């Protein structure tokens, strides 16, 4: 089973983006890779090489590849903590999530949190126990019923620059806000609450084919056309689109 899991992750990293993640993480973790694969190794071969020789690099690159592209709910302006100061501080988060989930959802009495250093951000993945399920298995050619307790995950990504916190999980905004508040108190050690509302802008309309820009009559402009838009993040000045 573990081999199947590893080969599945190897396949997911055997892409151009996956290779770039592996190289970036290896450089950041100061791992001196002297025995690089031969030039004729393809992406799949190289991903296997990293998995065998540098498992920590492989694991971090895999979670970067899986976590960052997801669409997450965001809040900014939270307490600024450096990545090195909060990595590995998931025990209080485990306790806080367990208390919230058992009280409000009657599940999650067991919770395990793993943390990953993404360089300019920190990722915390919380695995909690779900409702029990009855599953059927064949044991010695006989059908047996066993109780299985699956797990579900909640992903937090924290960026010190701008104090940005992202969350990826199912449920309403009320649930997400409550879980972000738990992270804010247990990991960031902040007494300032996570804002429930923040001013945000929906710019999707700028790229719709039928978007029309309004013009003033005194401009004597017959038909304006949008060719390029440049956007700057007022929280993170280095971030531009």
Coordinates of N, CA, C and O in Angstrom, one line a residue, residues 10-130:
X10 N 4.8 10.2 -6.9 CA 5.9 10.3 -7.9 C 5.3 10.8 -9.3 O 5.8 11.7 -9.9
X11 N 4.2 10.2 -9.7 CA 3.5 10.5 -10.9 C 3.0 11.9 -10.9 O 3.1 12.6 -11.9
X12 N 2.5 12.4 -9.7 CA 2.0 13.7 -9.6 C 3.1 14.8 -9.7 O 2.9 15.9 -10.1
X13 N 4.3 14.4 -9.3 CA 5.5 15.3 -9.3 C 6.3 15.2 -10.6 O 7.2 16.0 -10.8
X14 N 6.0 14.2 -11.4 CA 6.7 14.0 -12.7 C 6.2 15.0 -13.8 O 5.8 14.5 -14.9
X15 N 6.1 16.3 -13.5 CA 5.7 17.3 -14.4 C 6.7 18.4 -14.3 O 7.6 18.5 -13.5
X16 N 6.6 19.4 -15.3 CA 7.6 20.5 -15.3 C 7.4 21.3 -14.0 O 8.4 21.7 -13.4
X17 N 6.2 21.5 -13.6 CA 6.0 22.3 -12.3 C 6.5 21.5 -11.1 O 7.1 22.1 -10.2
X18 N 6.3 20.2 -11.1 CA 6.7 19.4 -10.0 C 8.2 19.3 -9.9 O 8.8 19.4 -8.8
X19 N 8.9 19.3 -11.1 CA 10.4 19.3 -11.1 C 10.9 20.7 -10.5 O 11.9 20.7 -9.8
X20 N 10.3 21.7 -10.9 CA 10.7 23.1 -10.4 C 10.5 23.1 -8.9 O 11.3 23.7 -8.2
X21 N 9.4 22.6 -8.4 CA 9.2 22.5 -6.9 C 10.3 21.7 -6.2 O 10.8 22.1 -5.2
X22 N 10.6 20.6 -6.8 CA 11.7 19.8 -6.2 C 13.0 20.5 -6.2 O 13.7 20.5 -5.1
X23 N 13.4 21.1 -7.3 CA 14.7 21.9 -7.3 C 14.7 23.0 -6.3 O 15.6 23.3 -5.6
X24 N 13.6 23.8 -6.3 CA 13.5 24.9 -5.4 C 13.6 24.5 -3.9 O 14.3 25.1 -3.1
X25 N 12.8 23.4 -3.5 CA 12.8 23.0 -2.1 C 14.2 22.4 -1.8 O 14.7 22.7 -0.7
X26 N 14.8 21.7 -2.7 CA 16.2 21.1 -2.4 C 17.2 22.3 -2.2 O 18.0 22.2 -1.2
X27 N 17.1 23.3 -2.9 CA 18.0 24.5 -2.7 C 17.8 25.2 -1.4 O 18.7 25.6 -0.7
X28 N 16.5 25.3 -1.1 CA 16.2 26.0 0.1 C 16.5 25.2 1.4 O 16.9 25.8 2.4
X29 N 16.4 23.9 1.3 CA 16.8 23.1 2.5 C 18.2 22.8 2.6 O 18.7 22.0 3.4
X30 N 19.1 23.4 1.7 CA 20.5 23.3 1.7 C 21.0 21.9 1.6 O 21.9 21.4 2.2
X31 N 20.2 21.1 0.8 CA 20.7 19.7 0.6 C 21.6 19.7 -0.7 O 21.2 20.1 -1.8
X32 N 22.8 19.3 -0.4 CA 23.8 19.2 -1.5 C 23.6 17.9 -2.3 O 23.8 16.8 -1.8
X33 N 23.1 18.0 -3.5 CA 22.8 16.9 -4.3 C 23.9 16.7 -5.3 O 24.0 17.3 -6.3
X34 N 24.8 15.8 -5.0 CA 26.0 15.5 -5.8 C 25.7 14.4 -6.8 O 26.3 14.4 -7.9
X35 N 24.9 13.5 -6.5 CA 24.6 12.3 -7.3 C 23.4 12.5 -8.1 O 22.4 11.7 -8.1
X36 N 23.3 13.6 -8.9 CA 22.2 13.8 -9.8 C 22.0 12.7 -10.8 O 22.9 12.1 -11.3
X37 N 20.7 12.4 -11.2 CA 20.5 11.4 -12.2 C 21.1 11.8 -13.5 O 21.5 12.9 -13.8
X38 N 21.3 10.8 -14.4 CA 21.9 11.0 -15.7 C 21.0 11.9 -16.5 O 19.8 12.1 -16.3
X39 N 21.6 12.5 -17.5 CA 20.9 13.5 -18.4 C 19.7 12.8 -19.1 O 18.8 13.5 -19.4
X40 N 19.8 11.5 -19.4 CA 18.8 10.9 -20.1 C 17.6 10.4 -19.2 O 16.7 9.8 -19.7
X41 N 17.7 10.7 -17.9 CA 16.6 10.4 -17.0 C 15.4 11.3 -17.3 O 15.6 12.5 -17.5
X42 N 14.2 10.8 -17.4 CA 13.1 11.6 -17.6 C 12.5 12.1 -16.3 O 13.1 11.9 -15.2
X43 N 11.4 12.9 -16.4 CA 10.9 13.5 -15.1 C 10.5 12.4 -14.1 O 10.6 12.6 -12.9
X44 N 9.9 11.3 -14.6 CA 9.5 10.3 -13.7 C 10.7 9.7 -13.0 O 10.6 9.4 -11.8
X45 N 11.8 9.4 -13.7 CA 13.0 8.9 -13.1 C 13.5 9.8 -12.0 O 13.9 9.4 -10.9
X46 N 13.5 11.1 -12.3 CA 14.1 12.1 -11.4 C 13.2 12.2 -10.2 O 13.7 12.4 -9.0
X47 N 11.9 12.1 -10.3 CA 11.0 12.2 -9.2 C 11.2 11.0 -8.2 O 11.3 11.1 -7.0
X48 N 11.4 9.8 -8.8 CA 11.8 8.6 -8.0 C 13.1 8.8 -7.3 O 13.2 8.4 -6.1
X49 N 14.1 9.4 -8.0 CA 15.4 9.6 -7.4 C 15.2 10.5 -6.1 O 15.8 10.1 -5.1
X50 N 14.5 11.5 -6.2 CA 14.3 12.4 -5.1 C 13.5 11.7 -4.0 O 13.9 11.8 -2.8
X51 N 12.6 10.9 -4.3 CA 11.8 10.1 -3.3 C 12.7 9.2 -2.5 O 12.6 9.0 -1.3
X52 N 13.6 8.5 -3.2 CA 14.5 7.5 -2.6 C 15.6 8.2 -1.8 O 15.9 7.9 -0.6
X53 N 16.3 9.2 -2.4 CA 17.5 9.7 -1.8 C 17.2 10.9 -0.9 O 18.0 11.1 0.0
X54 N 16.2 11.7 -1.2 CA 15.9 12.9 -0.4 C 14.4 12.9 -0.1 O 13.7 13.7 -0.7
X55 N 14.0 12.0 0.8 CA 12.5 11.9 1.1 C 11.9 13.2 1.7 O 10.7 13.5 1.4
X56 N 12.7 14.0 2.5 CA 12.1 15.2 3.1 C 11.9 16.2 2.0 O 10.8 16.9 2.0
X57 N 12.8 16.4 1.1 CA 12.6 17.3 0.0 C 11.4 16.9 -0.9 O 10.6 17.7 -1.3
X58 N 11.3 15.6 -1.1 CA 10.2 15.1 -1.9 C 8.9 15.3 -1.3 O 7.9 15.8 -1.9
X59 N 8.8 15.1 0.0 CA 7.5 15.3 0.7 C 7.1 16.7 0.7 O 5.9 17.0 0.5
X60 N 8.0 17.6 1.0 CA 7.7 19.1 1.0 C 7.2 19.5 -0.4 O 6.2 20.3 -0.5
X61 N 8.0 19.1 -1.4 CA 7.6 19.5 -2.8 C 6.3 19.0 -3.2 O 5.5 19.7 -3.9
X62 N 6.0 17.8 -2.7 CA 4.7 17.2 -3.0 C 3.5 18.0 -2.4 O 2.5 18.3 -3.1
X63 N 3.6 18.4 -1.2 CA 2.6 19.2 -0.5 C 2.5 20.6 -1.1 O 1.4 21.1 -1.2
X64 N 3.6 21.2 -1.5 CA 3.5 22.5 -2.2 C 2.8 22.3 -3.5 O 1.9 23.1 -3.9
X65 N 3.0 21.2 -4.2 CA 2.4 21.0 -5.5 C 0.9 20.7 -5.4 O 0.1 21.1 -6.2
X66 N 0.5 20.2 -4.2 CA -0.9 19.8 -4.0 C -1.7 20.9 -3.3 O -2.9 21.2 -3.7
X67 N -1.1 21.7 -2.4 CA -1.8 22.6 -1.6 C -2.0 24.0 -2.2 O -3.1 24.5 -2.2
X68 N -0.9 24.5 -2.7 CA -0.9 25.9 -3.2 C -1.9 26.2 -4.3 O -2.5 27.3 -4.3
X69 N -2.1 25.3 -5.3 CA -3.0 25.7 -6.4 C -4.5 25.7 -5.9 O -5.3 26.2 -6.7
X70 N -4.8 25.2 -4.8 CA -6.2 25.1 -4.4 C -6.8 26.5 -4.1 O -6.1 27.4 -3.7
X71 N -8.1 26.6 -4.3 CA -8.8 27.8 -4.1 C -9.2 27.9 -2.6 O -9.9 27.0 -2.1
X72 N -8.6 28.9 -1.9 CA -8.8 28.9 -0.4 C -9.4 30.3 0.0 O -9.3 31.3 -0.7
X73 N -10.1 30.2 1.1 CA -10.6 31.5 1.7 C -9.5 32.2 2.4 O -8.6 31.6 3.0
X74 N -9.5 33.5 2.3 CA -8.3 34.3 2.8 C -8.7 35.4 3.7 O -9.8 36.0 3.6
X75 N -7.8 35.7 4.7 CA -7.9 36.8 5.5 C -6.5 37.4 5.7 O -5.5 36.6 5.8
X76 N -6.3 38.7 5.7 CA -5.0 39.3 5.8 C -5.0 40.3 7.0 O -6.0 40.6 7.6
X77 N -3.8 40.8 7.3 CA -3.6 41.8 8.4 C -3.6 41.1 9.7 O -3.7 41.8 10.7
X78 N -3.3 39.8 9.8 CA -3.2 39.1 11.1 C -1.8 39.3 11.7 O -0.9 39.9 11.1
X79 N -1.6 38.8 12.8 CA -0.3 38.9 13.5 C 0.8 38.3 12.7 O 0.6 37.2 12.1
X80 N 1.9 39.0 12.6 CA 3.1 38.5 11.8 C 4.0 37.6 12.7 O 4.5 38.1 13.7
X81 N 4.1 36.4 12.2 CA 5.0 35.4 12.9 C 5.9 34.8 11.8 O 5.4 34.5 10.7
X82 N 7.2 34.7 12.1 CA 8.1 34.1 11.1 C 7.9 32.6 11.0 O 7.4 31.9 12.0
X83 N 8.1 32.1 9.8 CA 7.8 30.7 9.5 C 8.6 29.8 10.5 O 8.0 28.8 11.1
X84 N 9.9 30.0 10.8 CA 10.7 29.2 11.7 C 10.1 29.2 13.1 O 10.4 28.2 13.8
X85 N 9.4 30.2 13.5 CA 8.9 30.3 14.9 C 7.6 29.5 15.1 O 7.2 29.3 16.2
X86 N 6.9 29.2 14.0 CA 5.6 28.5 14.2 C 5.7 27.0 13.6 O 4.7 26.3 13.9
X87 N 6.7 26.7 12.8 CA 6.7 25.3 12.3 C 6.9 24.3 13.5 O 7.7 24.5 14.4
X88 N 6.1 23.3 13.5 CA 6.1 22.3 14.5 C 5.2 22.6 15.7 O 5.2 21.9 16.7
X89 N 4.5 23.8 15.7 CA 3.7 24.2 16.8 C 2.2 23.8 16.6 O 1.3 24.6 16.7
X90 N 2.0 22.5 16.3 CA 0.6 22.1 16.0 C -0.1 21.5 17.1 O -1.3 21.1 16.9
X91 N 0.5 21.2 18.2 CA -0.2 20.5 19.3 C -1.3 21.3 19.9 O -2.4 20.7 20.1
X92 N -1.2 22.6 20.1 CA -2.3 23.4 20.5 C -3.4 23.5 19.5 O -4.6 23.6 19.8
X93 N -3.0 23.5 18.2 CA -4.0 23.5 17.1 C -4.8 22.2 17.2 O -6.0 22.2 16.9
X94 N -4.1 21.1 17.4 CA -4.8 19.8 17.5 C -5.9 19.9 18.6 O -7.0 19.5 18.4
X95 N -5.5 20.4 19.8 CA -6.4 20.5 20.9 C -7.6 21.4 20.6 O -8.8 21.1 20.9
X96 N -7.3 22.6 20.0 CA -8.4 23.5 19.7 C -9.4 23.0 18.7 O -10.6 23.1 18.9
X97 N -8.9 22.3 17.7 CA -9.8 21.7 16.7 C -10.6 20.6 17.2 O -11.8 20.4 16.9
X98 N -10.0 19.8 18.1 CA -10.7 18.7 18.7 C -11.9 19.2 19.5 O -13.0 18.7 19.5
X99 N -11.6 20.2 20.3 CA -12.7 20.8 21.2 C -13.8 21.4 20.3 O -15.0 21.2 20.6
X100 N -13.4 22.1 19.2 CA -14.5 22.7 18.4 C -15.3 21.6 17.6 O -16.5 21.7 17.6
X101 N -14.6 20.7 17.0 CA -15.3 19.7 16.2 C -16.2 18.7 17.1 O -17.3 18.4 16.7
X102 N -15.7 18.3 18.2 CA -16.6 17.5 19.1 C -17.8 18.2 19.6 O -18.8 17.6 19.8
X103 N -17.6 19.5 19.9 CA -18.7 20.3 20.4 C -19.8 20.6 19.3 O -21.0 20.6 19.6
X104 N -19.3 21.0 18.1 CA -20.2 21.5 17.1 C -20.6 20.4 16.1 O -21.6 20.6 15.4
X105 N -19.8 19.4 15.9 CA -20.0 18.4 14.8 C -20.1 17.0 15.3 O -20.3 16.1 14.5
X106 N -19.9 16.8 16.6 CA -19.9 15.4 17.2 C -18.9 14.5 16.4 O -19.2 13.3 16.2
X107 N -17.8 15.0 16.0 CA -16.7 14.2 15.4 C -15.4 14.9 15.7 O -15.4 15.9 16.3
X108 N -14.3 14.3 15.2 CA -13.0 14.9 15.3 C -12.4 14.8 16.7 O -11.5 15.6 17.1
X109 N -12.8 13.7 17.5 CA -12.2 13.5 18.8 C -10.7 13.2 18.7 O -10.0 13.3 19.7
X110 N -10.2 12.8 17.5 CA -8.8 12.6 17.3 C -8.4 13.5 16.2 O -9.0 13.6 15.2
X111 N -7.2 14.2 16.4 CA -6.7 15.1 15.4 C -5.2 15.1 15.4 O -4.6 15.1 16.4
X112 N -4.7 15.1 14.2 CA -3.2 15.1 14.0 C -2.9 16.2 13.1 O -3.5 16.3 12.0
X113 N -1.9 17.0 13.4 CA -1.5 18.2 12.6 C 0.0 18.0 12.1 O 0.9 17.7 13.0
X114 N 0.2 18.1 10.8 CA 1.5 18.1 10.3 C 1.8 19.5 9.7 O 0.9 20.2 9.2
X115 N 3.0 20.0 9.9 CA 3.4 21.3 9.4 C 4.6 21.2 8.4 O 5.4 20.4 8.5
X116 N 4.6 22.1 7.4 CA 5.6 22.1 6.4 C 6.1 23.5 6.1 O 5.3 24.5 6.1
X117 N 7.4 23.6 5.9 CA 8.0 24.9 5.6 C 8.1 25.1 4.1 O 8.8 24.4 3.4
X118 N 7.3 26.1 3.6 CA 7.3 26.4 2.2 C 8.2 27.5 1.9 O 8.1 28.1 0.8
X119 N 9.1 27.9 2.8 CA 10.0 29.0 2.5 C 9.4 30.3 2.9 O 9.7 30.8 4.0
X120 N 8.6 30.9 2.0 CA 7.9 32.2 2.4 C 6.6 32.0 3.0 O 5.9 33.0 3.2
X121 N 6.2 30.8 3.3 CA 4.9 30.5 3.9 C 5.0 29.2 4.7 O 6.0 28.4 4.5
X122 N 4.0 29.0 5.6 CA 4.0 27.7 6.4 C 2.6 27.1 6.1 O 1.6 27.7 6.1
X123 N 2.7 25.8 6.0 CA 1.4 25.0 5.7 C 1.2 24.1 6.9 O 2.1 23.3 7.3
X124 N 0.0 24.1 7.4 CA -0.5 23.2 8.5 C -1.6 22.4 8.0 O -2.6 23.0 7.5
X125 N -1.5 21.1 8.0 CA -2.6 20.2 7.5 C -3.1 19.4 8.7 O -2.3 18.7 9.4
X126 N -4.4 19.6 9.1 CA -5.0 18.9 10.2 C -5.8 17.8 9.7 O -6.7 18.0 8.9
X127 N -5.5 16.6 10.3 CA -6.3 15.4 9.9 C -7.2 15.0 11.1 O -6.6 14.8 12.2
X128 N -8.5 15.0 11.0 CA -9.4 14.7 12.1 C -10.2 13.5 11.7 O -10.5 13.2 10.6
X129 N -10.7 12.8 12.8 CA -11.5 11.6 12.6 C -12.9 12.0 12.2 O -13.5 12.9 12.8
X130 N -13.4 11.3 11.2 CA -14.7 11.5 10.7 C -15.7 10.6 11.4 O -15.4 9.8 12.3

